[in-house]
PDB file of C-alpha atoms in Angstrom:
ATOM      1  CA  UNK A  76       0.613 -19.161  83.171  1.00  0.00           C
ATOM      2  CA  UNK A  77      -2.582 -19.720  85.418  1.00  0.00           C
ATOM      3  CA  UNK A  78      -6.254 -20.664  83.928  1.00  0.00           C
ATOM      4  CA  UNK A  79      -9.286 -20.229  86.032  1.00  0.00           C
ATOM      5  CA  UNK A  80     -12.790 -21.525  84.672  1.00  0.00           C
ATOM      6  CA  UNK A  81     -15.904 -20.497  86.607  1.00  0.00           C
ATOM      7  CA  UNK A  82     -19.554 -20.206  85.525  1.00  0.00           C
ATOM      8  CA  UNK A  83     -21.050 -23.832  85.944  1.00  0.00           C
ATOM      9  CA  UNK A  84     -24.098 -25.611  87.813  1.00  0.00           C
ATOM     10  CA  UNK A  85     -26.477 -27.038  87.391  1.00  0.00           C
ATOM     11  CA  UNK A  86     -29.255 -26.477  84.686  1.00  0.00           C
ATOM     12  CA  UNK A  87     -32.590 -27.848  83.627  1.00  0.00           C
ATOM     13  CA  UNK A  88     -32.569 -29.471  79.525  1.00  0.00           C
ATOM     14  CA  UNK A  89     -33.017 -26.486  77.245  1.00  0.00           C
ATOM     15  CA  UNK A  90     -31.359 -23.747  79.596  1.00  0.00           C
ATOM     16  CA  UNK A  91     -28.477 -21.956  78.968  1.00  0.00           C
ATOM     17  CA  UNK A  92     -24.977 -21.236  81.352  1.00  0.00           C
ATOM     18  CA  UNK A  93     -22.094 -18.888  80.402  1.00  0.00           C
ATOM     19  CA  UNK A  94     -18.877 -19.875  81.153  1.00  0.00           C
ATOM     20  CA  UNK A  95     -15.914 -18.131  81.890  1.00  0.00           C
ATOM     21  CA  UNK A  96     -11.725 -18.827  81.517  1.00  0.00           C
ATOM     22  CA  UNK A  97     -10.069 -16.197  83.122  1.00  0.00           C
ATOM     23  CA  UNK A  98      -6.076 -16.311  82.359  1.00  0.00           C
ATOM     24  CA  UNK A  99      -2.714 -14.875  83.630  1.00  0.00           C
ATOM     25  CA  UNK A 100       0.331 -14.961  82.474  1.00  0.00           C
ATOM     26  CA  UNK A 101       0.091 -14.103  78.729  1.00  0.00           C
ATOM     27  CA  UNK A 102      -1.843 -12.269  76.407  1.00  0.00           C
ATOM     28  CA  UNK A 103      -5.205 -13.621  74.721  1.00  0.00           C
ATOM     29  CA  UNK A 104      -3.778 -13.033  71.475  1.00  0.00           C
ATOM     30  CA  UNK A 105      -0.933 -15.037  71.831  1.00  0.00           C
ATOM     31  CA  UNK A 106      -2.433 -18.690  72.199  1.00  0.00           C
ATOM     32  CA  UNK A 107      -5.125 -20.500  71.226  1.00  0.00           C
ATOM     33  CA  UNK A 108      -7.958 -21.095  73.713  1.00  0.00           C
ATOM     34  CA  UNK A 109      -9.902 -24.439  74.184  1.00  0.00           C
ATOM     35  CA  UNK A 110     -12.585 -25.514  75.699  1.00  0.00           C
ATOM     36  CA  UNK A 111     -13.257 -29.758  76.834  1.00  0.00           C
ATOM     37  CA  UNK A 112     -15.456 -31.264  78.476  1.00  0.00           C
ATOM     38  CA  UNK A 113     -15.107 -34.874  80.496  1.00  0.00           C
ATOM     39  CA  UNK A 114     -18.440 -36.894  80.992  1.00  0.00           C
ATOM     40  CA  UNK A 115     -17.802 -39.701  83.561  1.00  0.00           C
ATOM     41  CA  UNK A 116     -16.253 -42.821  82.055  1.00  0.00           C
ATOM     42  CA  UNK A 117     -15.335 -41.237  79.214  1.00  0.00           C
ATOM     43  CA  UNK A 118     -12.667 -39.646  77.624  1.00  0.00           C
ATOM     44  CA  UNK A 119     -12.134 -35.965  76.996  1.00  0.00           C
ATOM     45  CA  UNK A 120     -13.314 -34.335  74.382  1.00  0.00           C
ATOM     46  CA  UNK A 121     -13.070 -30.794  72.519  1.00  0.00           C
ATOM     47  CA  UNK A 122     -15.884 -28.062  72.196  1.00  0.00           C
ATOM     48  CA  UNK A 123     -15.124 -25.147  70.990  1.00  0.00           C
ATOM     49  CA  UNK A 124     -11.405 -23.204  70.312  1.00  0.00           C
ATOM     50  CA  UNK A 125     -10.605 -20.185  69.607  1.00  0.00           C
ATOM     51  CA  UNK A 126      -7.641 -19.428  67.647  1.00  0.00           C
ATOM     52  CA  UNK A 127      -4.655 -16.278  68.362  1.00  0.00           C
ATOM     53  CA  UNK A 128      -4.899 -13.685  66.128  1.00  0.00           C
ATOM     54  CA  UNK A 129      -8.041 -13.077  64.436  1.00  0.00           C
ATOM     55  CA  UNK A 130      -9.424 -14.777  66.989  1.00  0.00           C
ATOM     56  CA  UNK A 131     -10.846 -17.908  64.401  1.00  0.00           C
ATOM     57  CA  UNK A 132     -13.017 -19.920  66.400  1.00  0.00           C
ATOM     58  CA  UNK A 133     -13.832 -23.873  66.225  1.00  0.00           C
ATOM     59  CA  UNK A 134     -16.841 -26.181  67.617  1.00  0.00           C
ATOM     60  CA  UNK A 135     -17.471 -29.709  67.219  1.00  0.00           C
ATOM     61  CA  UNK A 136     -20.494 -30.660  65.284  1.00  0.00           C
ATOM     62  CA  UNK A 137     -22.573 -31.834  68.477  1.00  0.00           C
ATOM     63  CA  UNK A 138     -22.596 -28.148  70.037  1.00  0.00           C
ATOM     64  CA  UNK A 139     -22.514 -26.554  66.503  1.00  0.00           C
ATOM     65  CA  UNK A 140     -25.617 -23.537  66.765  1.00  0.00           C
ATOM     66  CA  UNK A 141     -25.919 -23.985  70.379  1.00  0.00           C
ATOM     67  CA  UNK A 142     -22.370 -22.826  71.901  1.00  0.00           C
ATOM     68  CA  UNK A 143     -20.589 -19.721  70.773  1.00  0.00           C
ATOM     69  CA  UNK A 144     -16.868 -19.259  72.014  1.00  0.00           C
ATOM     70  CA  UNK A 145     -15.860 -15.634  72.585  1.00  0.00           C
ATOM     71  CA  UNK A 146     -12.816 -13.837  73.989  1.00  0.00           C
ATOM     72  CA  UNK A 147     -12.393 -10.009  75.728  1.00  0.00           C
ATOM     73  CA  UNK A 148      -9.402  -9.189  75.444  1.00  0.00           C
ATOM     74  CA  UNK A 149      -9.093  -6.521  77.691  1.00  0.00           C
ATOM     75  CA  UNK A 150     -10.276  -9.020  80.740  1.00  0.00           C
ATOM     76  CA  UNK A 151      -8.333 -11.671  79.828  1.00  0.00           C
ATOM     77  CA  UNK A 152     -11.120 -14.025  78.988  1.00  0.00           C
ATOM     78  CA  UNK A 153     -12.623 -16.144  76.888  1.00  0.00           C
ATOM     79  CA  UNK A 154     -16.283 -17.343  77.494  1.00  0.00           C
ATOM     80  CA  UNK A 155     -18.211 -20.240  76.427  1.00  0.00           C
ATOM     81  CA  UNK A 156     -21.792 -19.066  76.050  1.00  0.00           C
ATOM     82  CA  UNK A 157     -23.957 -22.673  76.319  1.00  0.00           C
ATOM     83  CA  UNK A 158     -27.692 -22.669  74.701  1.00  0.00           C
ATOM     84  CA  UNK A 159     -30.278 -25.323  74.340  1.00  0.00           C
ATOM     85  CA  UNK A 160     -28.284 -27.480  76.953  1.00  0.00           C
ATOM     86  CA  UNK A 161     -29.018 -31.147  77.006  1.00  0.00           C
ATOM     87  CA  UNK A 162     -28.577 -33.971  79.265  1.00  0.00           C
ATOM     88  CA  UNK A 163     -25.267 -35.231  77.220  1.00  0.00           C
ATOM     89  CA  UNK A 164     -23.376 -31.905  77.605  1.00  0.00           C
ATOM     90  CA  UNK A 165     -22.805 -32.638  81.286  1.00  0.00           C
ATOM     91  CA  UNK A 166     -19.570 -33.452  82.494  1.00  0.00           C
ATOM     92  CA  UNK A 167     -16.310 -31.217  83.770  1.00  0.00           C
ATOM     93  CA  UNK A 168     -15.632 -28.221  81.528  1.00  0.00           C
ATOM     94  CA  UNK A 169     -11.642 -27.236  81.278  1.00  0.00           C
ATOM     95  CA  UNK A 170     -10.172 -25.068  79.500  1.00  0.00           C
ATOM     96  CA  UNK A 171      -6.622 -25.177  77.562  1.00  0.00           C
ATOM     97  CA  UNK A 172      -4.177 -22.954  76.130  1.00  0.00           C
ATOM     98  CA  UNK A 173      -1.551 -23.630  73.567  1.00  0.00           C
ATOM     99  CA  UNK A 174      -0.107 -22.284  70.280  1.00  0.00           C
ATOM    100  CA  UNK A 175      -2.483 -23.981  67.777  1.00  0.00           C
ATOM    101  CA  UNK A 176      -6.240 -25.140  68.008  1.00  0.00           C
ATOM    102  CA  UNK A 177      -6.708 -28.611  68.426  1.00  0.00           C
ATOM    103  CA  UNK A 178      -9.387 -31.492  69.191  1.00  0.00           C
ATOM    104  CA  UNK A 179      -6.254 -33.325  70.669  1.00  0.00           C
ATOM    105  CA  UNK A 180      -5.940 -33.077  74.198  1.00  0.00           C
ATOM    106  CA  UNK A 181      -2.478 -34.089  75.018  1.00  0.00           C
ATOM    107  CA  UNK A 182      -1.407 -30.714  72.211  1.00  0.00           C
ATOM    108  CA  UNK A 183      -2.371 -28.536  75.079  1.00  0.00           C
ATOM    109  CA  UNK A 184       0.204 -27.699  77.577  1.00  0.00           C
ATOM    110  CA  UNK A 185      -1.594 -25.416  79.848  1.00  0.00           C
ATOM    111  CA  UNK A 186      -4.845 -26.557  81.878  1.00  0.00           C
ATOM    112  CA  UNK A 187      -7.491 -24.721  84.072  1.00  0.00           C
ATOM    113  CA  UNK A 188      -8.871 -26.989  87.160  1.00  0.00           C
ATOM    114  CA  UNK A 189     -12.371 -27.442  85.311  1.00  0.00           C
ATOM    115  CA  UNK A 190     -15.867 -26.121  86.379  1.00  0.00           C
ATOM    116  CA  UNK A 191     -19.065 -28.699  86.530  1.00  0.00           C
ATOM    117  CA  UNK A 192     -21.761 -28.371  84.118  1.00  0.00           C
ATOM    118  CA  UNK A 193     -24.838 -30.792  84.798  1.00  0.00           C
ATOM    119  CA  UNK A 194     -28.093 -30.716  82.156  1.00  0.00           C
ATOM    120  CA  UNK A 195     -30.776 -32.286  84.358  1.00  0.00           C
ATOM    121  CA  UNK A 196     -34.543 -32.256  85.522  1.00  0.00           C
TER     122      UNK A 196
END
């Protein structure tokens, strides 16, 4: 099961990026998808998940309005579409698969190598 995020860079405060987790492996509908993010220093923290089935999605309050998690199906991705970007959502985006969503972490057993976001002027 391979995970491959692309779609960061850098971005001025107030622009938008789209993400992109491109997966192998297993279907979309099967596990959950999860997007984290990793500032410097600090620990990492969920996003936005989207759940198997119905497809159910999840985001944390600080991104709540301003991110919108989505999947395709028939391209095996799920994308992370990033609005009204400020300095604090920079960091290393990653994104997880597992069975369940989750803000945990160490629940997810399969990892993507991360893509860089950076909000700055």
């Amino acid at each position: 099961l391979q995970l491959v995020e692309s779609g960061g860079g850098l971005v001025q405060p107030g622009g938008s990026l789209r993400l992109s987790c491109t997966h192998s492996g297993f279907t979309l509908d099967s596990y959950a998808i999860g997007w984290f993010r990793q500032a410097p220093g600090k620990e990492r923290e969920g996003v936005s998940c989207i759940a198997t089935g119905d497809g159910t999605n999840y985001s944390v309050d600080s991104v709540k309005g301003r991110f919108t998690i989505s999947r395709d199906i028939s391209k095996n991705t799920v994308y992370l579409q990033m609005n009204s970007l400020k300095p604090e959502d920079t960091g290393i985006y990653y994104c997880s698969a597992d069975s369940f969503c989750s803000w945990h972490p160490n629940e997810y057993e399969y990892w993507g190598q991360g893509t860089q976001v950076t909000v700055s002027s």
